[in-house]
């Protein structure tokens, strides 16, 4: 087994490759700030099954950044990701809150 696999594990290597590729693709379409939000959301998606708490943290960071730069696609995606997290954790009220925030934001921006 190679040193990299022993130190970091196959999931980390896969995550790093995906994160790098996603960041490069996102930067071609969006501003660097939007690309960073997109990457945070993608990492949250990838971590969801493996470590849902880390997934939530990345989604919260994405939401904070998306709001700061007024990035509507990033804001709605973050709300959906957080809704999915809380739904999976059994926190139905929090899940409902984030899904409703997503809906209200979407209706308000009319994108």
mmCIF file of C-alpha atoms in Angstrom:
data_model
loop_
_atom_site.group_PDB
_atom_site.id
_atom_site.type_symbol
_atom_site.label_atom_id
_atom_site.label_comp_id
_atom_site.label_asym_id
_atom_site.label_seq_id
_atom_site.Cartn_x
_atom_site.Cartn_y
_atom_site.Cartn_z
ATOM 1 C CA UNK A 1 0.000 0.000 0.000
ATOM 2 C CA UNK A 2 1.415 3.387 -0.946
ATOM 3 C CA UNK A 3 2.343 5.952 1.661
ATOM 4 C CA UNK A 4 -0.339 8.393 0.459
ATOM 5 C CA UNK A 5 -3.103 5.807 0.805
ATOM 6 C CA UNK A 6 -1.889 4.813 4.259
ATOM 7 C CA UNK A 7 -1.672 8.441 5.415
ATOM 8 C CA UNK A 8 -4.833 9.812 3.897
ATOM 9 C CA UNK A 9 -7.022 6.903 2.831
ATOM 10 C CA UNK A 10 -8.816 6.378 -0.464
ATOM 11 C CA UNK A 11 -11.814 8.544 0.450
ATOM 12 C CA UNK A 12 -9.631 11.565 1.121
ATOM 13 C CA UNK A 13 -7.812 11.150 -2.191
ATOM 14 C CA UNK A 14 -11.107 10.858 -4.055
ATOM 15 C CA UNK A 15 -12.500 13.863 -2.216
ATOM 16 C CA UNK A 16 -9.410 15.911 -3.056
ATOM 17 C CA UNK A 17 -9.604 15.016 -6.748
ATOM 18 C CA UNK A 18 -13.295 15.832 -6.895
ATOM 19 C CA UNK A 19 -12.877 19.082 -4.953
ATOM 20 C CA UNK A 20 -10.074 20.244 -7.248
ATOM 21 C CA UNK A 21 -12.014 19.359 -10.393
ATOM 22 C CA UNK A 22 -15.188 20.980 -9.109
ATOM 23 C CA UNK A 23 -13.352 24.139 -8.180
ATOM 24 C CA UNK A 24 -11.780 24.380 -11.636
ATOM 25 C CA UNK A 25 -15.113 23.845 -13.393
ATOM 26 C CA UNK A 26 -16.928 26.259 -11.135
ATOM 27 C CA UNK A 27 -14.319 28.969 -11.650
ATOM 28 C CA UNK A 28 -14.882 28.832 -15.389
ATOM 29 C CA UNK A 29 -18.568 29.677 -14.978
ATOM 30 C CA UNK A 30 -18.654 31.921 -11.909
ATOM 31 C CA UNK A 31 -16.663 34.419 -9.932
ATOM 32 C CA UNK A 32 -14.024 32.976 -7.581
ATOM 33 C CA UNK A 33 -16.303 33.640 -4.608
ATOM 34 C CA UNK A 34 -19.196 31.792 -6.241
ATOM 35 C CA UNK A 35 -16.885 28.947 -7.200
ATOM 36 C CA UNK A 36 -15.827 28.631 -3.564
ATOM 37 C CA UNK A 37 -19.473 28.430 -2.461
ATOM 38 C CA UNK A 38 -20.160 25.778 -5.117
ATOM 39 C CA UNK A 39 -17.149 23.798 -3.920
ATOM 40 C CA UNK A 40 -18.257 23.983 -0.283
ATOM 41 C CA UNK A 41 -21.686 22.672 -1.290
ATOM 42 C CA UNK A 42 -20.138 19.840 -3.308
ATOM 43 C CA UNK A 43 -17.906 18.848 -0.392
ATOM 44 C CA UNK A 44 -20.967 18.896 1.885
ATOM 45 C CA UNK A 45 -22.717 16.530 -0.538
ATOM 46 C CA UNK A 46 -19.740 14.188 -0.657
ATOM 47 C CA UNK A 47 -19.307 14.064 3.109
ATOM 48 C CA UNK A 48 -22.987 13.555 3.847
ATOM 49 C CA UNK A 49 -22.907 9.751 4.043
ATOM 50 C CA UNK A 50 -19.474 9.546 5.665
ATOM 51 C CA UNK A 51 -19.627 12.345 8.258
ATOM 52 C CA UNK A 52 -22.902 14.233 8.369
ATOM 53 C CA UNK A 53 -21.684 16.704 11.007
ATOM 54 C CA UNK A 54 -18.820 17.839 8.777
ATOM 55 C CA UNK A 55 -21.289 18.001 5.911
ATOM 56 C CA UNK A 56 -23.462 20.384 7.944
ATOM 57 C CA UNK A 57 -20.459 22.583 8.752
ATOM 58 C CA UNK A 58 -19.535 22.902 5.070
ATOM 59 C CA UNK A 59 -23.168 23.687 4.163
ATOM 60 C CA UNK A 60 -23.313 26.371 6.864
ATOM 61 C CA UNK A 61 -20.084 27.909 5.567
ATOM 62 C CA UNK A 62 -21.485 27.868 2.027
ATOM 63 C CA UNK A 63 -24.707 29.538 3.193
ATOM 64 C CA UNK A 64 -22.839 32.253 5.071
ATOM 65 C CA UNK A 65 -20.612 33.001 2.083
ATOM 66 C CA UNK A 66 -23.428 32.830 -0.464
ATOM 67 C CA UNK A 67 -25.465 35.349 1.528
ATOM 68 C CA UNK A 68 -22.454 37.632 1.926
ATOM 69 C CA UNK A 69 -21.806 37.776 -1.827
ATOM 70 C CA UNK A 70 -25.524 37.708 -2.755
ATOM 71 C CA UNK A 71 -25.218 34.443 -4.703
ATOM 72 C CA UNK A 72 -28.778 33.134 -5.017
ATOM 73 C CA UNK A 73 -27.927 29.695 -6.470
ATOM 74 C CA UNK A 74 -25.478 29.092 -3.635
ATOM 75 C CA UNK A 75 -27.941 30.299 -1.020
ATOM 76 C CA UNK A 76 -30.744 28.011 -2.183
ATOM 77 C CA UNK A 77 -28.402 25.019 -2.576
ATOM 78 C CA UNK A 78 -27.099 25.594 0.962
ATOM 79 C CA UNK A 79 -30.611 25.759 2.382
ATOM 80 C CA UNK A 80 -31.486 22.483 0.626
ATOM 81 C CA UNK A 81 -28.314 20.802 1.898
ATOM 82 C CA UNK A 82 -29.044 21.916 5.480
ATOM 83 C CA UNK A 83 -32.666 20.779 5.147
ATOM 84 C CA UNK A 84 -31.477 17.356 4.006
ATOM 85 C CA UNK A 85 -29.072 17.146 6.942
ATOM 86 C CA UNK A 86 -31.709 17.944 9.561
ATOM 87 C CA UNK A 87 -34.273 15.673 7.910
ATOM 88 C CA UNK A 88 -31.820 12.779 8.054
ATOM 89 C CA UNK A 89 -31.013 13.565 11.687
ATOM 90 C CA UNK A 90 -34.725 13.448 12.538
ATOM 91 C CA UNK A 91 -34.979 17.160 13.377
ATOM 92 C CA UNK A 92 -38.131 17.744 11.390
ATOM 93 C CA UNK A 93 -38.715 21.305 12.602
ATOM 94 C CA UNK A 94 -35.235 22.405 11.585
ATOM 95 C CA UNK A 95 -35.530 20.568 8.271
ATOM 96 C CA UNK A 96 -38.836 22.300 7.627
ATOM 97 C CA UNK A 97 -37.274 25.653 8.516
ATOM 98 C CA UNK A 98 -34.425 25.256 5.993
ATOM 99 C CA UNK A 99 -36.688 23.906 3.254
ATOM 100 C CA UNK A 100 -39.072 26.823 3.815
ATOM 101 C CA UNK A 101 -36.154 29.272 3.750
ATOM 102 C CA UNK A 102 -35.126 27.726 0.437
ATOM 103 C CA UNK A 103 -38.630 28.098 -0.966
ATOM 104 C CA UNK A 104 -39.059 31.669 0.266
ATOM 105 C CA UNK A 105 -35.679 32.716 -1.080
ATOM 106 C CA UNK A 106 -36.401 31.068 -4.417
ATOM 107 C CA UNK A 107 -39.793 32.774 -4.704
ATOM 108 C CA UNK A 108 -38.316 36.121 -3.713
ATOM 109 C CA UNK A 109 -35.475 35.988 -6.261
ATOM 110 C CA UNK A 110 -37.651 34.430 -8.988
ATOM 111 C CA UNK A 111 -34.636 32.835 -10.746
#
